[in-house]
Amino acid sequence: MKTVMVVVGTRPEIIKMAPLIRALQANKIPLIFTHCGQHYDYNMSQQFIEELELPKPDFSYKLRAYSQGIQTARIITYMEKLLKKTTPKLVLVEGDTNGVLATALAAVKLGVSVGHVEAGLRSFDFRMPEEHNRRLTDHISSYLFAPTETAKNNLEKENVWGKIYVTGNTVIDAVIQHLPIAKKKSKILESVHFKKFALATAHRAENVDDLTVLKNFVEAFAEAPIPVVYPMHPRTKKRLRQNKIYAKVRKIKNLEILSPLGYLDFLVLMEKCEMIITDSGGIQEEATAPPIRKPVLVIRLSTERPEAVKAGFAEVVGVEKDKIVKAIERTLKQPKKMSGKSPYGDGDAAENITRIIKEELDF
Ligand code: UD1
Ligand code: UDP
């Protein structure tokens, strides 16, 4: 039987693949669902599969924290064995993680076509592991599902080998599909201590693995002219602990640190907050979804999401404490002029990708 394998490995991949899994199922395309194991804590992985009511993965790999090289190598080895056993016609990967590159490499070396969802993003910041992963994956994919024209242009400039399609980003589908459920089910607002707050996240390696930047973030949140609610990524918690500042950070009055949240709770916080302060990729996109529409201060030196900046949502503010605090003050005083439409599509990206797969692979 001809099948399509959908591979996920981290929190954002599960969220962004959820609408596509549903669309493939609705179109009766035989599906193999695989978790390659990059994220493994319940609240970074299985929680999302359950909450988003996805099927139980047909195959799951158990991987623990290793160096980037070992992590990538182990996923290649696992995926090669699995692909030989299951022989899918197409492997779909999403985004720019080590698991994405590892899976795409394993597939292409066995002659299995790769479809890259969210192809063509470029930060032009070569310190970032994500920039290596997305560039390499784009060049070994047969089908490149670019979310925007900008992403398509990046791919054309690099003369990629595969076929390019502009589809929108499935994260907008995810917001539209889940926010109404989140508003009914989530109780997160009952436990958050502040009525008005900024929502913060930070986990990028080039930020939190650098003690100066990590401290800048914490100090900026402590001095912010609005309380900050901060669901903390395990990588960041680990770095704070290693540097023996986690206990101190927990005592900051203005700052409410939470464990990584489920998607429904996080959606409700995005909808309710005054602004988002983040180095996340996906959150920059979600903030542009019409039911969310929130200003985003990007605490990084670059973004691979320039569309969110152009549409008035995002601002790249850098990683220095004073610049972050000033940007928060400015955003509170002068509300941003944000487009009524998301540059990442209308919530039909998963339908678009499914239609292309049906046509190209004759399902
Ligand atoms: C990875 C991706 C990043 C993505 C992010 C989503 C790469 C290079 N990075 O970053 O692009 O934005 O996922 O959240 O692929 N950890 C746990 N439990 C987990 C997962 C991670 O404790 O379930 C801790 C471990 O200490 C681990 C560290 O976080 O060593 C880093 O995890 P890793 O998956 O390598 O990178 P992320 O920072 O999560
Ligand atoms: N998210 C979540 N709970 C959290 C923090 C984030 O559900 O506590 C969601 C968020 O809505 C977005 C995704 O996780 O869809 C972003 O993941 P992350 O920032 O880890 O990765 P990135 O998008 O930067 O690759």
XYZ file of N, CA, C and O in Angstrom, residues 196-330:
540
model
N -3.180 41.806 34.027
C -2.539 42.319 32.813
C -1.094 41.872 32.835
O -0.394 42.099 33.836
N -0.642 41.269 31.763
C 0.728 40.747 31.784
C 1.283 40.629 30.371
O 0.539 40.620 29.386
N 2.623 40.563 30.307
C 3.310 40.201 29.065
C 3.626 38.714 29.163
O 3.923 38.213 30.246
N 3.546 38.033 28.032
C 3.846 36.591 27.994
C 5.232 36.413 27.393
O 5.507 36.935 26.304
N 6.101 35.702 28.114
C 7.484 35.544 27.618
C 7.844 34.077 27.445
O 7.381 33.219 28.205
N 8.650 33.800 26.418
C 9.318 32.493 26.307
C 10.718 32.729 25.758
O 10.938 33.703 25.033
N 11.644 31.847 26.105
C 13.001 31.939 25.545
C 13.669 30.580 25.642
O 13.624 29.938 26.695
N 14.221 30.127 24.548
C 14.913 28.830 24.581
C 16.016 28.681 23.536
O 16.681 27.665 23.496
N 16.190 29.683 22.649
C 17.189 29.530 21.573
C 18.573 29.279 22.149
O 18.994 30.007 23.071
N 19.284 28.320 21.568
C 20.619 27.967 22.055
C 21.544 29.186 22.078
O 22.263 29.409 23.059
N 21.507 29.986 21.010
C 22.455 31.121 20.957
C 22.119 32.181 22.000
O 22.954 33.035 22.306
N 20.932 32.115 22.584
C 20.564 33.021 23.677
C 20.820 32.404 25.049
O 21.631 32.902 25.816
N 20.128 31.311 25.337
C 20.151 30.835 26.736
C 21.417 30.061 27.082
O 21.729 29.866 28.261
N 22.171 29.636 26.074
C 23.457 28.989 26.365
C 24.563 30.025 26.584
O 25.699 29.681 26.899
N 24.207 31.306 26.402
C 25.165 32.395 26.621
C 24.753 33.087 27.927
O 23.702 33.743 27.988
N 25.581 32.934 28.969
C 25.183 33.406 30.305
C 24.866 34.906 30.321
O 23.932 35.342 31.015
N 25.600 35.694 29.537
C 25.339 37.142 29.520
C 23.931 37.405 28.994
O 23.166 38.186 29.580
N 23.572 36.737 27.908
C 22.246 36.952 27.320
C 21.161 36.422 28.258
O 20.136 37.076 28.483
N 21.407 35.263 28.813
C 20.436 34.671 29.742
C 20.149 35.642 30.904
O 18.981 35.881 31.258
N 21.216 36.222 31.441
C 21.032 37.184 32.545
C 20.316 38.438 32.053
O 19.469 38.992 32.754
N 20.661 38.898 30.857
C 19.961 40.063 30.288
C 18.445 39.837 30.275
O 17.659 40.723 30.630
N 18.059 38.640 29.838
C 16.621 38.339 29.730
C 15.963 38.407 31.100
O 14.938 39.064 31.293
N 16.574 37.734 32.061
C 15.986 37.666 33.401
C 15.888 39.061 34.015
O 14.863 39.438 34.597
N 16.952 39.838 33.847
C 16.946 41.199 34.407
C 15.921 42.079 33.697
O 15.236 42.888 34.327
N 15.800 41.916 32.397
C 14.799 42.708 31.653
C 13.390 42.365 32.133
O 12.550 43.255 32.326
N 13.122 41.077 32.353
C 11.789 40.682 32.825
C 11.547 41.241 34.234
O 10.448 41.690 34.559
N 12.605 41.233 35.059
C 12.463 41.745 36.432
C 12.162 43.248 36.433
O 11.402 43.736 37.266
N 12.743 43.979 35.497
C 12.564 45.443 35.455
C 11.419 45.882 34.545
O 11.171 47.086 34.401
N 10.767 44.948 33.909
C 9.722 45.306 32.937
C 8.608 46.108 33.598
O 8.235 45.832 34.749
N 8.049 47.113 32.882
C 6.976 47.920 33.463
C 5.605 47.231 33.425
O 4.577 47.883 33.493
N 5.626 45.925 33.301
C 4.389 45.122 33.327
C 4.789 43.736 33.851
O 5.899 43.274 33.551
N 3.934 43.075 34.613
C 4.294 41.730 35.063
C 4.506 40.786 33.871
O 3.882 40.949 32.826
N 5.380 39.814 34.094
C 5.719 38.883 33.008
C 5.367 37.459 33.432
O 5.758 37.002 34.507
N 4.641 36.766 32.566
C 4.329 35.356 32.790
C 5.209 34.551 31.839
O 5.228 34.810 30.633
N 5.919 33.582 32.393
C 6.996 32.959 31.641
C 6.981 31.428 31.779
O 7.578 30.878 32.700
N 6.299 30.731 30.861
C 6.392 29.264 30.852
C 7.784 28.879 30.344
O 8.140 29.214 29.221
N 8.532 28.178 31.193
C 9.968 28.035 30.902
C 10.321 26.717 30.211
O 9.971 25.636 30.681
N 11.016 26.848 29.105
C 11.506 25.698 28.334
C 12.546 24.930 29.167
O 13.343 25.556 29.874
N 12.573 23.576 29.068
C 13.527 22.812 29.903
C 14.987 23.184 29.652
O 15.810 23.118 30.570
N 15.312 23.561 28.419
C 16.700 23.948 28.144
C 17.104 25.161 28.996
O 18.187 25.214 29.579
N 16.196 26.128 29.113
C 16.465 27.368 29.834
C 16.557 27.098 31.336
O 17.458 27.610 32.010
N 15.648 26.265 31.824
C 15.675 25.913 33.250
C 17.007 25.234 33.588
O 17.642 25.544 34.604
N 17.422 24.335 32.695
C 18.691 23.632 32.916
C 19.860 24.633 32.991
O 20.707 24.537 33.866
N 19.871 25.608 32.096
C 20.967 26.597 32.090
C 20.932 27.464 33.353
O 21.960 27.763 33.946
N 19.730 27.866 33.786
C 19.628 28.677 35.013
C 20.121 27.878 36.211
O 20.818 28.389 37.076
N 19.769 26.612 36.226
C 20.205 25.738 37.337
C 21.710 25.550 37.316
O 22.368 25.663 38.350
N 22.253 25.271 36.114
C 23.710 25.064 36.004
C 24.471 26.282 36.504
O 25.536 26.173 37.085
N 23.885 27.469 36.267
C 24.549 28.713 36.680
C 24.127 29.174 38.072
O 24.446 30.287 38.483
N 23.348 28.325 38.740
C 22.917 28.548 40.128
C 22.144 29.860 40.306
O 22.303 30.554 41.309
N 21.324 30.184 39.324
C 20.508 31.403 39.488
C 18.996 31.105 39.423
O 18.182 31.997 39.539
N 18.654 29.843 39.267
C 17.238 29.513 39.123
C 16.417 29.906 40.358
O 15.365 30.541 40.236
N 16.942 29.587 41.558
C 16.200 29.878 42.799
C 15.975 31.384 42.939
O 14.876 31.836 43.315
N 16.991 32.166 42.585
C 16.897 33.631 42.684
C 15.846 34.163 41.696
O 15.021 35.023 42.034
N 15.889 33.618 40.510
C 14.966 34.061 39.467
C 13.513 33.782 39.875
O 12.612 34.582 39.637
N 13.313 32.665 40.530
C 11.953 32.295 40.962
C 11.388 33.288 41.971
O 10.170 33.388 42.143
N 12.284 34.020 42.648
C 11.807 34.946 43.696
C 11.455 36.328 43.144
O 10.957 37.170 43.893
N 11.726 36.580 41.866
C 11.448 37.913 41.310
C 9.923 38.149 41.338
O 9.155 37.326 40.813
N 9.517 39.277 41.952
C 8.084 39.520 42.208
C 7.263 39.693 40.931
O 6.148 39.232 40.819
N 7.876 40.394 39.989
C 7.180 40.762 38.756
C 7.059 39.611 37.762
O 6.448 39.735 36.720
N 7.698 38.481 38.114
C 7.885 37.398 37.142
C 7.231 36.115 37.646
O 7.549 35.642 38.744
N 6.339 35.561 36.856
C 5.707 34.291 37.234
C 6.217 33.197 36.313
O 5.895 33.158 35.118
N 7.026 32.325 36.875
C 7.587 31.237 36.069
C 6.671 30.021 36.154
O 6.262 29.610 37.241
N 6.340 29.480 34.985
C 5.489 28.297 34.923
C 6.255 27.167 34.239
O 7.231 27.421 33.522
N 5.788 25.952 34.407
C 6.341 24.828 33.640
C 5.881 24.978 32.203
O 4.925 25.716 31.930
N 6.522 24.278 31.249
C 6.026 24.341 29.867
C 4.545 23.974 29.848
O 4.126 23.010 30.484
N 3.760 24.763 29.149
C 2.302 24.580 29.160
C 1.828 23.754 27.982
O 2.485 23.719 26.931
N 0.661 23.175 28.140
C -0.016 22.537 27.016
C -0.459 23.607 26.015
O -0.478 24.803 26.343
N -0.818 23.166 24.824
C -1.145 24.138 23.775
C -2.387 24.950 24.109
O -2.446 26.149 23.850
N -3.373 24.317 24.706
C -4.630 25.034 24.969
C -4.400 26.150 25.978
O -4.865 27.287 25.791
N -3.652 25.868 27.025
C -3.330 26.904 28.007
C -2.499 28.017 27.374
O -2.719 29.209 27.624
N -1.534 27.615 26.553
C -0.656 28.634 25.970
C -1.443 29.543 25.014
O -1.243 30.759 24.978
N -2.364 28.951 24.259
C -3.197 29.762 23.350
C -3.995 30.804 24.131
O -4.092 31.967 23.724
N -4.550 30.380 25.256
C -5.352 31.308 26.072
C -4.474 32.446 26.596
O -4.878 33.620 26.570
N -3.263 32.134 27.002
C -2.363 33.197 27.474
C -1.986 34.136 26.339
O -1.892 35.360 26.535
N -1.781 33.592 25.142
C -1.452 34.470 23.998
C -2.621 35.398 23.705
O -2.435 36.565 23.381
N -3.820 34.860 23.809
C -4.989 35.685 23.496
C -5.212 36.772 24.538
O -5.656 37.874 24.233
N -4.829 36.475 25.784
C -5.146 37.378 26.892
C -4.055 38.429 27.169
O -4.334 39.502 27.702
N -2.815 38.125 26.793
C -1.697 38.988 27.206
C -1.719 40.346 26.498
O -2.408 40.531 25.501
N -0.907 41.265 27.035
C -0.784 42.589 26.402
C 0.218 42.557 25.260
O 0.101 43.311 24.297
N 1.240 41.734 25.413
C 2.265 41.590 24.364
C 3.025 40.303 24.628
O 2.945 39.729 25.717
N 3.754 39.863 23.588
C 4.554 38.645 23.716
C 6.026 39.034 23.571
O 6.377 39.844 22.713
N 6.859 38.465 24.438
C 8.308 38.707 24.364
C 8.931 37.334 24.171
O 8.781 36.461 25.030
N 9.599 37.103 23.037
C 10.000 35.724 22.750
C 11.162 35.625 21.779
O 11.391 36.543 20.981
N 11.873 34.491 21.858
C 12.827 34.166 20.793
C 12.338 32.955 20.007
O 13.064 32.376 19.207
N 11.097 32.554 20.239
C 10.511 31.414 19.537
C 10.221 31.780 18.078
O 9.978 32.936 17.743
N 10.211 30.773 17.232
C 9.842 30.995 15.845
C 8.341 30.954 15.667
O 7.706 31.918 15.211
N 7.743 29.828 16.095
C 6.311 29.608 15.873
C 5.434 30.673 16.519
O 4.401 31.059 15.979
N 5.878 31.167 17.677
C 5.049 32.142 18.391
C 4.976 33.454 17.611
O 3.944 34.139 17.612
N 6.044 33.795 16.900
C 6.004 35.007 16.047
C 4.896 34.873 14.996
O 4.269 35.859 14.610
N 4.700 33.647 14.522
C 3.652 33.435 13.509
C 2.257 33.442 14.141
O 1.326 34.078 13.619
N 2.142 32.735 15.263
C 0.827 32.629 15.924
C 0.277 33.992 16.311
O -0.935 34.222 16.263
N 1.185 34.894 16.694
C 0.752 36.233 17.119
C 0.027 36.976 15.988
O -0.730 37.907 16.259
N 0.261 36.577 14.741
C -0.368 37.259 13.601
C -1.741 36.678 13.251
O -2.442 37.213 12.396
N -2.107 35.565 13.880
C -3.397 34.915 13.551
C -4.537 35.843 13.981
O -4.489 36.391 15.095
N -5.539 36.046 13.133
C -6.604 37.008 13.488
C -7.217 36.826 14.876
O -7.462 37.821 15.553
N -7.419 35.614 15.375
C -7.986 35.548 16.732
C -6.983 35.887 17.842
O -7.377 35.975 19.000
N -5.710 36.068 17.525
C -4.715 36.423 18.551
C -4.287 37.892 18.395
O -4.420 38.682 19.308
N -3.712 38.258 17.281
C -3.257 39.632 16.956
C -2.581 40.338 18.147
O -3.159 41.234 18.756
N -1.343 39.939 18.392
C -0.610 40.540 19.521
C 0.755 41.054 19.057
O 1.388 40.451 18.178
N 1.228 42.178 19.648
C 2.586 42.622 19.343
C 3.611 41.625 19.889
O 3.408 41.064 20.977
N 4.673 41.420 19.140
C 5.713 40.475 19.557
C 7.067 41.161 19.564
O 7.515 41.669 18.532
N 7.720 41.186 20.714
C 9.091 41.678 20.794
C 10.002 40.471 20.644
O 9.970 39.555 21.479
N 10.771 40.461 19.573
C 11.620 39.308 19.279
C 12.983 39.543 19.927
O 13.733 40.429 19.503
N 13.280 38.774 20.972
C 14.526 38.982 21.715
C 15.623 38.134 21.060
O 16.059 37.121 21.586
N 16.015 38.600 19.924
C 17.043 37.950 19.107
C 17.725 39.026 18.267
O 17.295 40.173 18.235
N 18.756 38.616 17.533
C 19.434 39.569 16.650
C 18.875 39.504 15.236
O 19.168 40.364 14.404
N 18.100 38.473 14.946
C 17.569 38.305 13.588
C 16.227 37.589 13.677
O 15.867 37.059 14.728
N 15.509 37.576 12.565
C 14.321 36.716 12.494
C 14.231 36.109 11.110
O 14.601 36.749 10.130
N 13.749 34.875 11.067
C 13.473 34.235 9.783
C 11.991 34.416 9.433
O 11.495 33.806 8.514
N 11.333 35.280 10.204
C 9.903 35.573 9.979
C 9.732 37.064 9.666
O 9.022 37.776 10.398
N 10.351 37.600 8.591
C 10.264 39.036 8.305
C 8.840 39.463 7.968
O 8.491 40.641 8.114
N 8.012 38.513 7.559
C 6.620 38.849 7.206
C 5.877 39.398 8.418
O 5.031 40.280 8.293
N 6.203 38.838 9.609
C 5.524 39.281 10.834
C 5.958 40.707 11.191
O 5.189 41.480 11.762
N 7.195 41.055 10.836
C 7.685 42.415 11.085
C 6.977 43.368 10.123
O 6.431 44.402 10.539
N 6.960 42.986 8.852
C 6.371 43.848 7.821
C 4.877 44.103 8.076
O 4.373 45.209 7.834
N 4.193 43.108 8.603
C 2.750 43.247 8.856
C 2.464 43.988 10.165
O 1.304 44.120 10.569
N 3.519 44.448 10.852
C 3.324 45.314 12.025
C 3.229 44.593 13.353
O 2.985 45.215 14.386
N 3.419 43.275 13.367
C 3.284 42.522 14.621
C 4.605 42.438 15.383
O 4.652 42.696 16.573
N 5.666 42.068 14.652
C 6.920 41.743 15.335
C 7.941 42.859 15.203
O 7.930 43.617 14.220
N 8.809 42.931 16.219
C 9.915 43.876 16.191
C 11.132 43.146 16.766
O 11.053 42.580 17.855
N 12.218 43.158 16.002
C 13.434 42.498 16.501
C 14.147 43.498 17.404
O 14.630 44.529 16.938
N 14.180 43.216 18.707
C 14.684 44.221 19.651
C 16.082 43.923 20.176
O 16.642 44.719 20.918
N 16.656 42.781 19.798
C 17.994 42.442 20.256
C 17.971 41.730 21.596
O 16.893 41.339 22.084
N 19.140 41.581 22.208
C 19.239 40.755 23.423
C 19.824 41.535 24.615
O 20.214 40.949 25.610
N 19.880 42.871 24.476
C 20.401 43.665 25.600
C 19.260 44.072 26.528
O 18.173 44.432 26.057
N 19.566 44.075 27.825
C 18.526 44.345 28.826
C 17.805 45.667 28.565
O 16.570 45.719 28.506
N 18.569 46.756 28.403
C 17.946 48.080 28.271
C 17.060 48.163 27.031
O 15.988 48.770 27.065
N 17.545 47.561 25.944
C 16.753 47.599 24.710
C 15.437 46.840 24.882
O 14.395 47.260 24.392
N 15.488 45.747 25.613
C 14.258 44.958 25.817
C 13.275 45.753 26.688
O 12.095 45.891 26.354
N 13.793 46.334 27.790
C 12.916 47.092 28.700
C 12.292 48.287 27.953
O 11.077 48.536 28.060
N 13.111 48.997 27.181
C 12.594 50.168 26.438
C 11.533 49.748 25.432
O 10.529 50.434 25.257
N 11.775 48.630 24.775
C 10.802 48.153 23.773
C 9.471 47.804 24.448
O 8.390 48.070 23.906
N 9.540 47.253 25.652
C 8.302 46.926 26.384
C 7.565 48.228 26.722
O 6.342 48.342 26.499
N 8.324 49.224 27.229
C 7.710 50.540 27.565
C 7.026 51.141 26.342
O 5.886 51.579 26.391
N 7.775 51.125 25.222
C 7.264 51.705 23.973
C 5.972 50.997 23.525
O 5.003 51.631 23.140
